[in-house]
CSV table of N, CA and C in Angstrom, one decimal:
chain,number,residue,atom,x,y,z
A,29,UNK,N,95.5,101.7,70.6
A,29,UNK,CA,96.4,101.1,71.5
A,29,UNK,C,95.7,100.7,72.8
A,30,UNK,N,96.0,99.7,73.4
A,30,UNK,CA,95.6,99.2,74.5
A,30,UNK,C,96.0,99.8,76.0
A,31,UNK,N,95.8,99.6,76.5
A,31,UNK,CA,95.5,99.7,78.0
A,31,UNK,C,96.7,99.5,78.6
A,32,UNK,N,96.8,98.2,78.4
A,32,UNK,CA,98.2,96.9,78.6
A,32,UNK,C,99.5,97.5,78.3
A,33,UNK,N,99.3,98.1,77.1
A,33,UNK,CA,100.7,98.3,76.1
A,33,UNK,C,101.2,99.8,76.6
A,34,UNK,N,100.1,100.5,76.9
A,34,UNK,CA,100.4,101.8,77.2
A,34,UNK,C,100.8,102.2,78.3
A,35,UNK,N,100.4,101.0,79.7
A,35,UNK,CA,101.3,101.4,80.7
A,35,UNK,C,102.4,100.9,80.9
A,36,UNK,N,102.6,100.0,79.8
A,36,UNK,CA,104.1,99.1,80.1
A,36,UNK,C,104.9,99.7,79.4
A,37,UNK,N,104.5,100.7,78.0
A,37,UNK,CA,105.2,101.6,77.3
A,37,UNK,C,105.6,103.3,78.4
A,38,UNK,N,104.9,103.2,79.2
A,38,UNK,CA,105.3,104.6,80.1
A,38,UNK,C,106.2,104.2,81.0
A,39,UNK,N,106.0,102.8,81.4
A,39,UNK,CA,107.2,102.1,82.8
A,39,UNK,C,108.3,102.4,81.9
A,40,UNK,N,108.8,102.3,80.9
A,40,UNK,CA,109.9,101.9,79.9
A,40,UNK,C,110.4,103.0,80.5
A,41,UNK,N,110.0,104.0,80.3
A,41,UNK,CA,111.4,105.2,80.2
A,41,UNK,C,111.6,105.4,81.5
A,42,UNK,N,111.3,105.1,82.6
A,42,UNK,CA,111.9,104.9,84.0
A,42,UNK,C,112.9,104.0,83.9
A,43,UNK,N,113.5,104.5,85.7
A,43,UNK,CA,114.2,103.3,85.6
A,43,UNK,C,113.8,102.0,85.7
A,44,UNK,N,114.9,100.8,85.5
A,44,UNK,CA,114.3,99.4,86.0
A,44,UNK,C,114.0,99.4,87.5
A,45,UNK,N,113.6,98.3,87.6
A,45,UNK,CA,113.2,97.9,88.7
A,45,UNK,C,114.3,98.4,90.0
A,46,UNK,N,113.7,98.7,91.3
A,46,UNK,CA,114.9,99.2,92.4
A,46,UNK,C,114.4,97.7,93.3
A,47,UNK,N,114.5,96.7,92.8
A,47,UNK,CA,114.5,95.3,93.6
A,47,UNK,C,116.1,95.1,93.6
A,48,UNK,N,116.1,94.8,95.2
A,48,UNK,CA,117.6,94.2,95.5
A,48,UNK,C,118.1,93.1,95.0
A,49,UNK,N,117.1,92.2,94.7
A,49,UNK,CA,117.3,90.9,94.1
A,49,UNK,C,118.4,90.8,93.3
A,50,UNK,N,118.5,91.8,92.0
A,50,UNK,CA,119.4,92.1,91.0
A,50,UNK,C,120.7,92.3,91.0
A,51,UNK,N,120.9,93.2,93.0
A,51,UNK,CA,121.9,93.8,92.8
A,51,UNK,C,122.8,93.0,94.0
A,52,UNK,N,122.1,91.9,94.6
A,52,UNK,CA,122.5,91.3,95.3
A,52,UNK,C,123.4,89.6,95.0
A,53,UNK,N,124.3,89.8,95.7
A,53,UNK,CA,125.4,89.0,95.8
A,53,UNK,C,125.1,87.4,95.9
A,54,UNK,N,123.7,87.3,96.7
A,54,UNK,CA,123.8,86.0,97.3
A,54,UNK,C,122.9,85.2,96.4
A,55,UNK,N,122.5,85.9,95.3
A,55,UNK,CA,122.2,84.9,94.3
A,55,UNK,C,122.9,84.8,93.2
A,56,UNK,N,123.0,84.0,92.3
A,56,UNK,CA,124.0,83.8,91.4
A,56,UNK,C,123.6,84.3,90.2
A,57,UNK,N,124.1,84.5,89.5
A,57,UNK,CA,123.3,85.2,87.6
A,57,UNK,C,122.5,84.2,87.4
A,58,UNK,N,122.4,83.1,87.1
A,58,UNK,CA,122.0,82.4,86.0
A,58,UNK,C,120.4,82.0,87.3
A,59,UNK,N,120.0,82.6,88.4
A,59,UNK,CA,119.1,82.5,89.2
A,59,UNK,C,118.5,84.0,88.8
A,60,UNK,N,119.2,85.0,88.7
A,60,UNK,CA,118.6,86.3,88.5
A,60,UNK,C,117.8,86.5,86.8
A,61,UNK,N,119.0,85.4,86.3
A,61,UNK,CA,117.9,85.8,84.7
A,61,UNK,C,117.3,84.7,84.8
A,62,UNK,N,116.8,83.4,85.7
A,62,UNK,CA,115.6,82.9,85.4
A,62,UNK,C,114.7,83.6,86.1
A,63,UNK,N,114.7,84.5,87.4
A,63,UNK,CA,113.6,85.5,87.7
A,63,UNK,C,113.2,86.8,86.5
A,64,UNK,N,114.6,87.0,85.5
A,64,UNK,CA,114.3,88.2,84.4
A,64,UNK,C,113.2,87.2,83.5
A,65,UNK,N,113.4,86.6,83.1
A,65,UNK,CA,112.7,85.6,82.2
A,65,UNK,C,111.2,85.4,82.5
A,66,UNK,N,111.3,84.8,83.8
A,66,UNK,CA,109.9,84.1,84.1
A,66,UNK,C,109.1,85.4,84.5
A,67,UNK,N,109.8,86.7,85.0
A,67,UNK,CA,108.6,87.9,85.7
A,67,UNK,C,108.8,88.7,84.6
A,68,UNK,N,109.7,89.7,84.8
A,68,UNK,CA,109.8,90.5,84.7
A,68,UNK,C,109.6,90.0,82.6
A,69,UNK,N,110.5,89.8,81.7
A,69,UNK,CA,110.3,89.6,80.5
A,69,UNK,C,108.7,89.5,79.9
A,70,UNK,N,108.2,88.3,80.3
A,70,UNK,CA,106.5,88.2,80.1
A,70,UNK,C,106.0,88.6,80.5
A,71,UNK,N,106.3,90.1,81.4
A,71,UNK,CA,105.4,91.5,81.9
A,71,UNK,C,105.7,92.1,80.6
A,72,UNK,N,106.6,92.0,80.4
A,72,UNK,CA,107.4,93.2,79.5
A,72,UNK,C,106.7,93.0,78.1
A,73,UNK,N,106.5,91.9,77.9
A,73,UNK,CA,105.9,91.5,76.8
A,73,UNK,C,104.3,90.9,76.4
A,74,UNK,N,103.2,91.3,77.4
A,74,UNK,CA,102.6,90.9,77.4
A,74,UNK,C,101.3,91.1,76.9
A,75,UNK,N,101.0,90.0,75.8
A,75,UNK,CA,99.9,90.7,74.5
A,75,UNK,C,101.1,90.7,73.6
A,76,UNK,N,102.0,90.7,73.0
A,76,UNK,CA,103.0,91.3,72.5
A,76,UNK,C,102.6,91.0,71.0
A,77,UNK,N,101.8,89.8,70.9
A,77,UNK,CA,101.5,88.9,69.6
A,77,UNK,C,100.7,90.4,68.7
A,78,UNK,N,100.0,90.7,69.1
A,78,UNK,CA,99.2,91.5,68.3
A,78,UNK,C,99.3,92.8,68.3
A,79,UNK,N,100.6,93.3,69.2
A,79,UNK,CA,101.1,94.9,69.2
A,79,UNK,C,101.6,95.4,67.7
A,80,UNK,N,101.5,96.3,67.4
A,80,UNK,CA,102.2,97.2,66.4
A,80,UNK,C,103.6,97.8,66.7
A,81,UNK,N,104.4,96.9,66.7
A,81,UNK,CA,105.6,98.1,67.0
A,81,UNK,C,105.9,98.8,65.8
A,82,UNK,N,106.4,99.9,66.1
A,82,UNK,CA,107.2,101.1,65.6
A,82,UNK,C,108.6,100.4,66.5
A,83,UNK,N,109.4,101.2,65.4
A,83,UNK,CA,110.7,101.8,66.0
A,83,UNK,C,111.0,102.6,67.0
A,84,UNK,N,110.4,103.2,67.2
A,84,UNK,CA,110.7,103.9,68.6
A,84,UNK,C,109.9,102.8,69.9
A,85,UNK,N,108.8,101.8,69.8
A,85,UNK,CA,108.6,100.9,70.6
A,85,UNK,C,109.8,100.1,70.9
A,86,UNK,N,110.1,99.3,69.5
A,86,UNK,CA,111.4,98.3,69.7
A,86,UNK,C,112.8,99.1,70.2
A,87,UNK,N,112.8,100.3,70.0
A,87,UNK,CA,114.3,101.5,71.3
A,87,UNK,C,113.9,101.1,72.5
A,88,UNK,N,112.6,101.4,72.9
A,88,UNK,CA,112.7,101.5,74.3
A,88,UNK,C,112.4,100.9,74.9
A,89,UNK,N,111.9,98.9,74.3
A,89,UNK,CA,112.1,97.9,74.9
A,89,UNK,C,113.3,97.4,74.8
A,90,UNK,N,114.5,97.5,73.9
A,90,UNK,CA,115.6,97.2,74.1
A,90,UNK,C,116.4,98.0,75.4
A,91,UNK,N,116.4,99.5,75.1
A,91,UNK,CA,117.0,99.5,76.4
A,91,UNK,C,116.3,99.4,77.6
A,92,UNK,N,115.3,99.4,77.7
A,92,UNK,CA,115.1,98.7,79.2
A,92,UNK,C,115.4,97.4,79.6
A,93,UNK,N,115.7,96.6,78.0
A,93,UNK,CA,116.1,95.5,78.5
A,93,UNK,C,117.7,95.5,78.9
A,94,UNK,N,118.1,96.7,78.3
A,94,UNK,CA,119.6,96.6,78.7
A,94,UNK,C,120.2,96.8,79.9
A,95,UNK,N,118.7,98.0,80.7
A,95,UNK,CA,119.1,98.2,81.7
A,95,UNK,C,119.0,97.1,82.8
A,96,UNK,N,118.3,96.1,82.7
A,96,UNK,CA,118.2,95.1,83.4
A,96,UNK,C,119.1,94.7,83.4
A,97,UNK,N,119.7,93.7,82.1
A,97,UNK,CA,121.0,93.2,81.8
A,97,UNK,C,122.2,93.5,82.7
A,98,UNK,N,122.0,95.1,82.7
A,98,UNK,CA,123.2,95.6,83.1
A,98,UNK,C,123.2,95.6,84.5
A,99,UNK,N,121.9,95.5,85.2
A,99,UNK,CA,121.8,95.5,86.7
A,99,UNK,C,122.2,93.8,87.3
A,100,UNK,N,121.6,93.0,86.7
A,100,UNK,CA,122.1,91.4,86.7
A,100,UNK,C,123.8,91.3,86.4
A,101,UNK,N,124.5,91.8,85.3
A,101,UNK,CA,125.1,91.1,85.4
A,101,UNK,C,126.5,92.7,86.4
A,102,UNK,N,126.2,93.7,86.6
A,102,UNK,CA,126.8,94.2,87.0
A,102,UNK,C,128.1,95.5,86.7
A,103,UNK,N,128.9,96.0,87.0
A,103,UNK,CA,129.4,96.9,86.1
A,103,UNK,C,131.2,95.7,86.1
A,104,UNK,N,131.7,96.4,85.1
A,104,UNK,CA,133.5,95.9,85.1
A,104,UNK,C,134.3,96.6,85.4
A,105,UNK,N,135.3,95.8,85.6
A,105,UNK,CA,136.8,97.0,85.6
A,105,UNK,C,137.5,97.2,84.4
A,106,UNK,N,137.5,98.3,84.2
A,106,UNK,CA,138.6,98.7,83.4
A,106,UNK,C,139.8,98.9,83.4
A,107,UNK,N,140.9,98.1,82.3
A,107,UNK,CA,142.2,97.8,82.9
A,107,UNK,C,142.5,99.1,82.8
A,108,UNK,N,142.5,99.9,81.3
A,108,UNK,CA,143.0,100.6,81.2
A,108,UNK,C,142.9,102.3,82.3
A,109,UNK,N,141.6,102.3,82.4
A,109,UNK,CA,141.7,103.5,83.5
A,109,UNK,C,141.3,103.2,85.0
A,110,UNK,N,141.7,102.1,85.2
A,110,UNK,CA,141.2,101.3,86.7
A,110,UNK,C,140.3,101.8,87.4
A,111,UNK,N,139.0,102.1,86.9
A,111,UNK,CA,137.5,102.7,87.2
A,111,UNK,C,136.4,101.4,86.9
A,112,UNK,N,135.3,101.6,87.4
A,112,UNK,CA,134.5,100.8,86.7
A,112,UNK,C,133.8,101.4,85.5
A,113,UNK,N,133.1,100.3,85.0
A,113,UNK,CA,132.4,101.2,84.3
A,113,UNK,C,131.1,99.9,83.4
A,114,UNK,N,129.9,100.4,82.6
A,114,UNK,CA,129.1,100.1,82.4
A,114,UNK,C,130.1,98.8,81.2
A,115,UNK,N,129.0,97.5,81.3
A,115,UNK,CA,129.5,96.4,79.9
A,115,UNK,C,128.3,97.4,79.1
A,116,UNK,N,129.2,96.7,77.5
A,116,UNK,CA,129.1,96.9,76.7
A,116,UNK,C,127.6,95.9,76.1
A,117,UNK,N,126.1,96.1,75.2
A,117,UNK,CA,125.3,96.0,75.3
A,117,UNK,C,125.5,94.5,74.4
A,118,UNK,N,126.7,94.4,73.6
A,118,UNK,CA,127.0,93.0,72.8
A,118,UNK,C,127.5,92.3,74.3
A,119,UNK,N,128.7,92.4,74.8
A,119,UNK,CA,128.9,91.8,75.4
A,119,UNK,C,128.0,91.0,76.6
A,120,UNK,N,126.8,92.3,76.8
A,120,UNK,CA,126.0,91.5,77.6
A,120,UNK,C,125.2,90.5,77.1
A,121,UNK,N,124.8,90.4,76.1
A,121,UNK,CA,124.0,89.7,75.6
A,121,UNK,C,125.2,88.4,75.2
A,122,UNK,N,126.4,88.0,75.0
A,122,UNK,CA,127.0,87.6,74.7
A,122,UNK,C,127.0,86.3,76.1
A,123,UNK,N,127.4,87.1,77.3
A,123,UNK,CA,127.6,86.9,78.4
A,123,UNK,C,126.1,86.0,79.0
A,124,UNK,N,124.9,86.6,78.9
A,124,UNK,CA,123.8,86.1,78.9
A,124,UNK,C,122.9,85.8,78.4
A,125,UNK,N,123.7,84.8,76.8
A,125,UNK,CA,123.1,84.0,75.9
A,125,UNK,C,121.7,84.3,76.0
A,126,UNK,N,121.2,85.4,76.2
A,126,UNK,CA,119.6,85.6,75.8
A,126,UNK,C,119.8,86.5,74.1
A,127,UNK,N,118.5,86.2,73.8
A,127,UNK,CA,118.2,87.0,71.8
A,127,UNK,C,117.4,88.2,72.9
A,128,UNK,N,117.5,88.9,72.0
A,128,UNK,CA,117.0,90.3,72.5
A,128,UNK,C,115.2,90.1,72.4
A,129,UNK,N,115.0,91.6,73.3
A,129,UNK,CA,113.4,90.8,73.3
A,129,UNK,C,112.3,91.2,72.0
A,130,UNK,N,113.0,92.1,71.0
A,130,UNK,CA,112.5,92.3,69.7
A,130,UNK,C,112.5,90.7,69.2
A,131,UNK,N,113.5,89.8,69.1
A,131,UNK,CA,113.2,88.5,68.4
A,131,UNK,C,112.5,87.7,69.2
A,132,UNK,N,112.6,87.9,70.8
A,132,UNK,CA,111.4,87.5,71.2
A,132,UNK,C,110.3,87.3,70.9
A,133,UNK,N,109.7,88.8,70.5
A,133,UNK,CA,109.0,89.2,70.4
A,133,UNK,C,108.2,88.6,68.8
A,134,UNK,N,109.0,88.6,67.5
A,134,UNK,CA,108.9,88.1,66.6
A,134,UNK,C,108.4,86.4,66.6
A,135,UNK,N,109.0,85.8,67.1
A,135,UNK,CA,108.8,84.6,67.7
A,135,UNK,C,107.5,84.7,68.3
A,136,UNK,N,107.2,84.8,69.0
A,136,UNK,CA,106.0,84.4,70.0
A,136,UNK,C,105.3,85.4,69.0
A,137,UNK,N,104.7,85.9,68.0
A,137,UNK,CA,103.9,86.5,66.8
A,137,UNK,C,104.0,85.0,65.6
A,138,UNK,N,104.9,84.3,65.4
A,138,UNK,CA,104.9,83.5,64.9
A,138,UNK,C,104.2,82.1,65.0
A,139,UNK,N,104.4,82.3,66.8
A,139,UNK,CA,103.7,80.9,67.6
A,139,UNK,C,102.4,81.1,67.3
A,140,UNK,N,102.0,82.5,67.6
A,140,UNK,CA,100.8,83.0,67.5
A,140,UNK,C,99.8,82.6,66.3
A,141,UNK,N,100.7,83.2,64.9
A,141,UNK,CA,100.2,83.0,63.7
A,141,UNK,C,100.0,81.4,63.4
A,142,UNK,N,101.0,80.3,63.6
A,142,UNK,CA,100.4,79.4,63.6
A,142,UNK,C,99.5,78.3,64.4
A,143,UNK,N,99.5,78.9,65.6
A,143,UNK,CA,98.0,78.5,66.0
A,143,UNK,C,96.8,79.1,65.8
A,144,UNK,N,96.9,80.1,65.0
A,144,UNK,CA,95.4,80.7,64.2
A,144,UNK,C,95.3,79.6,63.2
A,145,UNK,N,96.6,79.4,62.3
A,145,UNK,CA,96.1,78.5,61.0
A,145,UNK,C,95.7,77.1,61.5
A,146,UNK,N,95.9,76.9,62.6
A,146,UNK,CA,95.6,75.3,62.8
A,146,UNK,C,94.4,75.5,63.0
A,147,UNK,N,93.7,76.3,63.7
A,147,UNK,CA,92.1,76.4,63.9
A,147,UNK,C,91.6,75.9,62.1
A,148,UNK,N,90.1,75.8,62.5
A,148,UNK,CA,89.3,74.9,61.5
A,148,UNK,C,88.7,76.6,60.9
A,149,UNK,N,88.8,76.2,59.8
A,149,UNK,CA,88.7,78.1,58.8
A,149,UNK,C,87.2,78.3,58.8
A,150,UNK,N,86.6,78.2,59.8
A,150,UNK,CA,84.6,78.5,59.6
A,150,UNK,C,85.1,79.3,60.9
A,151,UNK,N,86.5,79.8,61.8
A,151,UNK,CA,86.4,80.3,62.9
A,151,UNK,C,86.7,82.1,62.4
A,152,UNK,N,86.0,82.7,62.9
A,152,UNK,CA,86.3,84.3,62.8
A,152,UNK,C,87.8,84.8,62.7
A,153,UNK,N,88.7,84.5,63.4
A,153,UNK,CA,89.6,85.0,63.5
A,153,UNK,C,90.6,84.6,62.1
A,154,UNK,N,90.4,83.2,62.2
A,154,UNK,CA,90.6,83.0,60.6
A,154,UNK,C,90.7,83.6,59.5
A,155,UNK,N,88.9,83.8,59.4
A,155,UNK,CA,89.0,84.3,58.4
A,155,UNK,C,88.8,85.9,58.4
A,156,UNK,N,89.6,86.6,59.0
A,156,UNK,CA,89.9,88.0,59.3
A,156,UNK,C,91.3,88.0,58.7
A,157,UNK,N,92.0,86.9,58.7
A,157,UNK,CA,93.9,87.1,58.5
A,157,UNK,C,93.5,87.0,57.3
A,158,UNK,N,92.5,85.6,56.6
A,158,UNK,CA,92.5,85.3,55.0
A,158,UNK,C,92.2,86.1,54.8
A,159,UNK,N,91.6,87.2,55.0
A,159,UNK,CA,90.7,88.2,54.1
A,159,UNK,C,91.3,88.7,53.2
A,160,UNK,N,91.3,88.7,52.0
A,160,UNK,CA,91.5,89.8,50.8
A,160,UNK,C,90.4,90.6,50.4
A,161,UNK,N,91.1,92.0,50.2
A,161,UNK,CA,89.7,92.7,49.8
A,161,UNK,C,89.9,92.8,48.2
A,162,UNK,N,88.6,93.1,48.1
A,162,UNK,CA,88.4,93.1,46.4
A,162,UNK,C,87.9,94.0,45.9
A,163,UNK,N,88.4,94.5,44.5
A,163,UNK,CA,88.1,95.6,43.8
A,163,UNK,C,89.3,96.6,44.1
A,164,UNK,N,89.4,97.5,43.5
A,164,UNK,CA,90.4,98.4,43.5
A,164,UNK,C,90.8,99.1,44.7
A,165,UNK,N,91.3,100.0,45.0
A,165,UNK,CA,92.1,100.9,46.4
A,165,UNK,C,91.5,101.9,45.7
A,166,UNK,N,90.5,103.1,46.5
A,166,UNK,CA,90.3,104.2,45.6
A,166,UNK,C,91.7,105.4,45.2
């Protein structure tokens, strides 16, 4: 495991970020997730093409990404017990038409793979993905 992945995997289980930006009024949502997008997301994800996730990776990049979500778009009222209280993790994502960053993540692995195949196949990396090995598995 890398260097990269390992401190951005220990940031995860903190909290998000304590920038006011998020929690402040005087910018509008759709300004706050182009700053989630443009900074903080391709921090989040960076190198992502050649990581190994496990399941427990893809947990605890989703909720961090929820806790963002949740700091952007804020908490609701509840009719029925007139309290606030935390949205719901569909709803947010509903609300801020983003794909979670696991398909992100999938995606830009994809981008990745096919700009290896465009390369001209006398290049190393190439022919590391073609490789088959041969003869038996002992």
């Amino acid at each position: 495991m890398n260097v990269e992945k390992t401190k951005i995997l220990e940031t995860l289980d903190s909290d998000p970020p304590k920038d006011e930006r998020f929690l402040s009024k005087a910018l509008f949502k759709k300004t706050k997730l182009r700053l989630y997008t443009a900074i903080i997301r391709s921090t989040l994800t960076y190198e992502c093409e050649v990581w190994t996730t496990t399941s427990v990776t893809k947990r605890r990049l989703r909720t961090s990404e929820n806790k963002i979500w949740r700091k952007i778009c804020g908490p609701v009222s509840d009719a029925k017990t007139n309290e606030w209280r935390r949205k719901f993790n569909k709803k947010l994502q509903e609300e801020l038409g983003l794909a979670p960053v696991t398909s992100y993540i999938k995606r830009r692995r994809l981008q990745w793979f096919g700009h290896i195949m465009r390369r001209s196949e006398e290049e190393i990396i190439r022919a590391v993905i073609e490789w088959q090995p041969e003869g038996k598995i002992p």
